[in-house]
Amino acid sequence: MQKSQHIVAYRSGADIAACDPFNPEAALATPFARTGAFRHFEYSRDGSSLAYVGPEGLTVVNVATGEDVYTFARKGIIEVSVSPNGLYVCTWERQARPDPETKRPHLNLLIHSLTTKAVIAEHAHKAQASWAPQWTDDETMYARLTSNAEVTIYSTAQRGSTFKLRATNIAAYSLSPGRNPHIAIFIPEAKNGNPAIVKIFSLGNFNVPISNKTFFKADKIKFIWNKIGTGVLLLTSTEVDATGQSYYGENNLYYMSTAGNWDCRVTLDKEGPIHDVAWAPNSKEFAVTYGFIPSKTALFSYRADPIFEFGTGPRNTVSFSPNGRILCIGGFGNLPGQLDFWDMTKRAKIASVSCPNSTQLSWSPDGRYLLTSTLSPRLRVDNGWKLWHYRGVCVASHAAKELFQVMWRPCAQLAPNPESWAKRELSPAPAGLAEAVKPKPAGAYRPPSARLGPRAVPGASFTQPPPQKRTVPGAPQTGGLVPRNSSPQSQQSQSRGNSASPAGAQQQNGSRGRTQGEKPASPAPAPGTDPQSIEKRSQYLIKKLKQIMGLKQKMANGETLDPAQVRKLESEGEVRMQLAEMGVTPPL
């Protein structure tokens, strides 16, 4: 795959467009660009079409020709997703109140057919976190979790044909990929002491589960299927860690086979949370990053037997290249942004790089380049992306004033074969591109109190003075400090007594004369711009930012946030911008 065939689409505050990531200013053979404030976009799995939503509604574009193939005018659409083969597009908008006359609920989840150019189904779905329907790979069926805690499967071939999977208190479900789809459901722990349970059914036969597993300490779950859909990893979590060692609760990892002949708990030899889990493209191995920082990363077989250990370090992310030859282990969020590239055939580290402040990473379709990006509203400054060759060379970078989304264009026909790549010799680093963008030096850490020390305060017209020692007239000398037993009332009385004396009156009259004859040397600071107010404001914003980070972790664990929490989550960019204006480095 040549560089010219690498294409990314991005969404900024002013437009949405596709470009060559190595040279964003170069014109493409089929240019695509739209101007306006857009909310979201998605590529189809084969990269043939792109769907995006804006203030006026939904638009689907044929990437090969750049022409609009479908439009749906409706204001208020927020989310969009594309089915595996790109024949259907799903949209979601916030649910309004039911019609007062008909009492019919607002149908805010729509299924659009790009074949018939029409809406083929409408549903009512309140929660934004779990709005997207799940599809089988052949697109003959899709499933969704309804409000009465049951999974409903809809047929696209026979309109109106549905069948339901009923169980008590289903909290989550997941459809497997592959030619023979299965469905897994999760029922959390009950208040009467019954353990949580996961059941796997063959799609269409819900009488008897193929496999089931029970376990405790599981309030939420994340299903992680291998590529061919023969096995699933279950990442469970609790709201509260009973040992008190983790703020984000307790995690456990289990494995289940769709054949029903094997299930187990994945044994991890380091205490702490499970940061990330990823299957290898060959579906025979998976990598786990776990434990308190410095965390540990290890490779396991599909039967959960340990194979190899990658060591420890400040890491919380693992990602296999599409060809499975390279494994990237990184530390993002509040970690310094170090990336390690490993050759999975030789089990050897290839390179290590630093990309601080990155919020997202994704591999190119051919598995040669890794794209790291800094996006808003996670970070409002230093937005843009960088391209890294797996040899550890930054081959390109692009800065943007405001960047909300960036995504590789999928190229299924050019996707590499993992078996052939496992035997191939890795190519050397590209020549002449090693002097790309270098990270800025981090500098020494300064606590918040020292950041507003004796220096100019941003937004104010004064310099913060050093702390002054106070003395009380007539009090014994204590090194210039105010004695503890000197109350404000006594200080005021002593001050009045001093001003009543001839010397005090002369000093007071002299100062009054200067005030009437001269202008003050410097005006009093405006309300809210004094150092004390700025310090209090920065402490409040840092506390709010930590609460937002906790909400993001809850959302990543699959928990549904209420509207107030969602609004707080959306204010992250504004909080970080205010801290930046104060000169305070916000925690990542």
Coordinates of C-alpha atoms in Angstrom, one line a residue, residues 75-320:
K75 CA -32.6 18.7 13.0
G76 CA -31.4 17.3 16.3
I77 CA -29.6 14.2 15.1
I78 CA -26.6 13.6 17.3
E79 CA -25.2 10.1 16.6
V80 CA -24.7 8.0 13.5
S81 CA -23.4 4.5 12.8
V82 CA -23.0 2.4 9.7
S83 CA -23.8 -1.4 9.3
P84 CA -20.9 -3.8 8.6
N85 CA -21.5 -3.9 4.8
G86 CA -22.6 -0.2 4.5
L87 CA -26.2 -1.0 3.4
Y88 CA -27.9 0.6 6.4
V89 CA -27.3 3.7 8.5
C90 CA -28.6 4.2 12.0
T91 CA -29.2 7.6 13.6
W92 CA -30.1 8.7 17.1
E93 CA -31.4 12.0 18.6
R94 CA -32.4 12.9 22.1
Q95 CA -35.8 11.6 23.1
A96 CA -38.5 14.1 23.5
R97 CA -41.6 13.8 25.7
P98 CA -44.5 11.6 24.4
D99 CA -47.2 13.2 22.4
P100 CA -49.8 14.5 25.0
E101 CA -52.7 13.5 22.8
T102 CA -51.7 10.0 21.4
K103 CA -49.3 9.2 24.4
R104 CA -47.0 7.6 21.8
P105 CA -43.3 7.7 22.7
H106 CA -40.9 9.7 20.6
L107 CA -39.2 7.3 18.1
N108 CA -35.7 8.8 18.1
L109 CA -33.7 5.8 16.7
L110 CA -34.1 5.4 13.0
I111 CA -32.8 2.7 10.6
H112 CA -32.1 4.0 7.1
S113 CA -31.8 1.8 4.0
L114 CA -29.3 3.1 1.4
T115 CA -30.8 0.6 -1.1
T116 CA -34.4 1.9 -0.9
K117 CA -33.4 5.4 0.2
A118 CA -36.0 5.3 3.0
V119 CA -36.4 4.8 6.7
I120 CA -37.2 1.1 7.3
A121 CA -37.6 1.1 11.1
E122 CA -38.1 3.4 14.0
H123 CA -37.6 2.7 17.7
A124 CA -37.7 4.6 21.0
H125 CA -34.4 4.5 22.9
K126 CA -33.6 6.8 25.8
A127 CA -29.9 6.1 26.7
Q128 CA -27.2 7.6 24.5
A129 CA -24.5 5.3 25.8
S130 CA -26.1 2.1 24.4
W131 CA -28.1 3.5 21.5
A132 CA -26.3 1.8 18.6
P133 CA -27.9 -1.5 17.4
Q134 CA -25.6 -4.4 16.9
W135 CA -25.5 -6.2 13.5
T136 CA -24.7 -9.6 12.2
D137 CA -21.9 -9.6 9.7
D138 CA -24.3 -10.5 6.8
E139 CA -26.7 -7.7 7.9
T140 CA -29.7 -10.0 7.9
M141 CA -30.4 -9.2 11.6
Y142 CA -29.8 -6.5 14.2
A143 CA -30.4 -6.5 17.9
R144 CA -31.1 -3.9 20.6
L145 CA -31.7 -3.9 24.3
T146 CA -35.2 -2.6 25.0
S147 CA -36.4 -0.7 28.0
N148 CA -37.9 -3.7 29.7
A149 CA -34.5 -5.4 29.9
E150 CA -34.9 -7.9 27.1
V151 CA -33.0 -8.3 23.8
T152 CA -35.0 -8.0 20.6
I153 CA -33.7 -9.2 17.3
Y154 CA -35.1 -7.7 14.1
S155 CA -34.9 -9.2 10.6
T156 CA -34.0 -6.9 7.7
A157 CA -35.1 -9.5 5.1
Q158 CA -38.6 -9.9 6.6
R159 CA -39.9 -6.5 7.8
G160 CA -41.7 -6.7 11.1
S161 CA -40.3 -10.1 11.9
T162 CA -38.8 -10.1 15.4
F163 CA -37.9 -12.6 18.1
K164 CA -36.9 -11.9 21.7
L165 CA -34.5 -13.2 24.2
R166 CA -36.1 -12.9 27.6
A167 CA -34.4 -13.2 31.0
T168 CA -34.6 -11.5 34.3
N169 CA -32.8 -8.1 34.5
I170 CA -30.5 -8.3 31.4
A171 CA -28.0 -5.4 31.8
A172 CA -25.9 -5.9 28.7
Y173 CA -25.6 -8.0 25.5
S174 CA -23.3 -8.5 22.6
L175 CA -23.5 -10.1 19.2
S176 CA -20.4 -12.0 18.0
P177 CA -18.8 -11.5 14.6
G178 CA -18.3 -14.3 12.2
R179 CA -20.4 -16.5 9.9
N180 CA -22.2 -18.3 12.8
P181 CA -23.2 -15.5 15.1
H182 CA -23.9 -16.0 18.8
I183 CA -25.3 -13.7 21.4
A184 CA -24.1 -13.2 25.0
I185 CA -26.1 -11.7 27.8
F186 CA -25.1 -10.4 31.2
I187 CA -27.2 -10.4 34.3
P188 CA -25.5 -8.6 37.3
E189 CA -25.4 -9.7 40.9
A190 CA -28.8 -9.7 42.7
K191 CA -29.5 -8.2 46.0
N192 CA -30.4 -11.6 47.4
G193 CA -26.8 -12.8 47.0
N194 CA -27.2 -14.6 43.6
P195 CA -24.0 -14.2 41.6
A196 CA -23.7 -12.5 38.2
I197 CA -24.0 -14.7 35.2
V198 CA -23.1 -14.6 31.5
K199 CA -25.0 -16.9 29.0
I200 CA -24.1 -17.5 25.4
F201 CA -26.9 -18.6 23.0
S202 CA -26.8 -19.5 19.3
L203 CA -28.7 -16.8 17.5
G204 CA -32.2 -18.1 16.9
N205 CA -32.2 -20.8 19.5
F206 CA -32.8 -19.3 22.9
N207 CA -34.2 -22.4 24.7
V208 CA -30.9 -23.7 26.2
P209 CA -27.7 -21.7 26.4
I210 CA -24.6 -23.1 24.8
S211 CA -22.4 -21.9 27.7
N212 CA -22.8 -20.0 30.9
K213 CA -20.6 -18.8 33.7
T214 CA -21.3 -17.3 37.1
F215 CA -19.0 -15.1 39.1
F216 CA -19.1 -12.5 41.9
K217 CA -17.8 -8.9 42.0
A218 CA -19.4 -7.9 38.7
D219 CA -21.7 -4.9 38.4
K220 CA -20.7 -4.1 34.8
I221 CA -19.2 -5.9 31.9
K222 CA -17.4 -5.4 28.6
F223 CA -17.5 -8.1 25.9
I224 CA -14.3 -8.5 23.8
W225 CA -14.8 -11.0 21.0
N226 CA -12.0 -12.4 18.9
K227 CA -12.1 -11.7 15.1
I228 CA -13.8 -15.0 14.1
G229 CA -16.3 -15.0 17.0
T230 CA -15.2 -18.3 18.6
G231 CA -14.3 -16.9 22.0
V232 CA -15.1 -13.9 24.1
L233 CA -13.2 -12.1 27.0
L234 CA -15.4 -10.8 29.8
L235 CA -13.9 -7.7 31.5
T236 CA -16.0 -7.2 34.7
S237 CA -15.9 -4.3 37.1
T238 CA -17.5 -3.1 40.3
E239 CA -18.4 0.3 41.5
V240 CA -16.4 0.1 44.6
D241 CA -13.2 -1.8 45.4
A242 CA -13.8 -3.7 48.6
T243 CA -10.0 -3.5 49.5
G244 CA -10.0 0.3 49.1
Q245 CA -6.9 0.1 46.8
S246 CA -8.5 1.6 43.7
Y247 CA -10.8 4.6 43.2
Y248 CA -12.4 3.0 40.1
G249 CA -13.5 -0.2 41.6
E250 CA -12.3 -3.8 41.0
N251 CA -11.7 -5.6 37.7
N252 CA -11.6 -9.3 36.7
L253 CA -11.1 -11.0 33.4
Y254 CA -12.7 -14.2 32.2
Y255 CA -12.7 -16.3 29.0
M256 CA -15.6 -18.2 27.4
S257 CA -15.8 -20.3 24.3
T258 CA -18.8 -20.4 22.0
A259 CA -18.3 -24.1 21.7
G260 CA -19.2 -24.5 25.4
N261 CA -16.1 -26.7 26.1
W262 CA -13.9 -24.2 27.9
D263 CA -14.2 -21.2 30.2
C264 CA -11.9 -19.9 32.9
R265 CA -10.7 -16.9 34.8
V266 CA -7.6 -15.3 33.4
T267 CA -5.0 -15.3 36.2
L268 CA -3.1 -12.1 36.6
D269 CA 0.0 -12.0 38.8
K270 CA -0.1 -8.2 39.7
E271 CA -2.6 -6.5 41.9
G272 CA -4.5 -3.5 40.5
P273 CA -6.9 -2.6 37.8
I274 CA -7.1 -4.0 34.3
H275 CA -6.3 -1.1 31.9
D276 CA -6.7 -2.6 28.5
V277 CA -7.3 -5.9 26.6
A278 CA -6.8 -6.7 22.9
W279 CA -7.1 -9.8 20.7
A280 CA -4.5 -10.5 18.1
P281 CA -5.9 -10.6 14.5
N282 CA -5.3 -14.4 14.3
S283 CA -7.8 -14.9 17.2
K284 CA -5.3 -17.2 18.9
E285 CA -3.7 -14.8 21.4
F286 CA -4.6 -11.7 23.4
A287 CA -2.6 -9.1 25.3
V288 CA -3.5 -7.6 28.7
T289 CA -2.2 -4.5 30.5
Y290 CA -2.9 -4.7 34.2
G291 CA -1.8 -3.8 37.7
F292 CA -1.0 -0.6 39.5
I293 CA 1.4 1.8 37.7
P294 CA 4.0 0.8 36.7
S295 CA 1.6 -1.7 35.1
K296 CA 2.5 -5.0 33.5
T297 CA 1.7 -6.3 30.0
A298 CA 1.5 -10.0 29.1
L299 CA 0.5 -12.2 26.2
F300 CA -1.9 -15.1 26.7
S301 CA -3.1 -18.0 24.5
Y302 CA -6.7 -18.3 23.6
R303 CA -7.0 -20.8 26.6
A304 CA -5.7 -18.1 28.9
D305 CA -2.3 -19.6 29.4
P306 CA 0.6 -17.1 29.8
I307 CA 3.0 -17.0 26.8
F308 CA 5.2 -13.9 27.1
E309 CA 5.7 -10.9 29.4
F310 CA 6.6 -7.5 28.0
G311 CA 7.8 -6.0 31.3
T312 CA 6.4 -3.2 33.4
G313 CA 6.1 0.6 32.9
P314 CA 3.7 3.5 32.8
R315 CA 1.4 1.9 30.2
N316 CA -2.4 1.6 30.0
T317 CA -3.1 0.8 26.3
V318 CA -2.4 -2.2 24.0
S319 CA -3.1 -2.3 20.2
F320 CA -2.3 -4.9 17.6

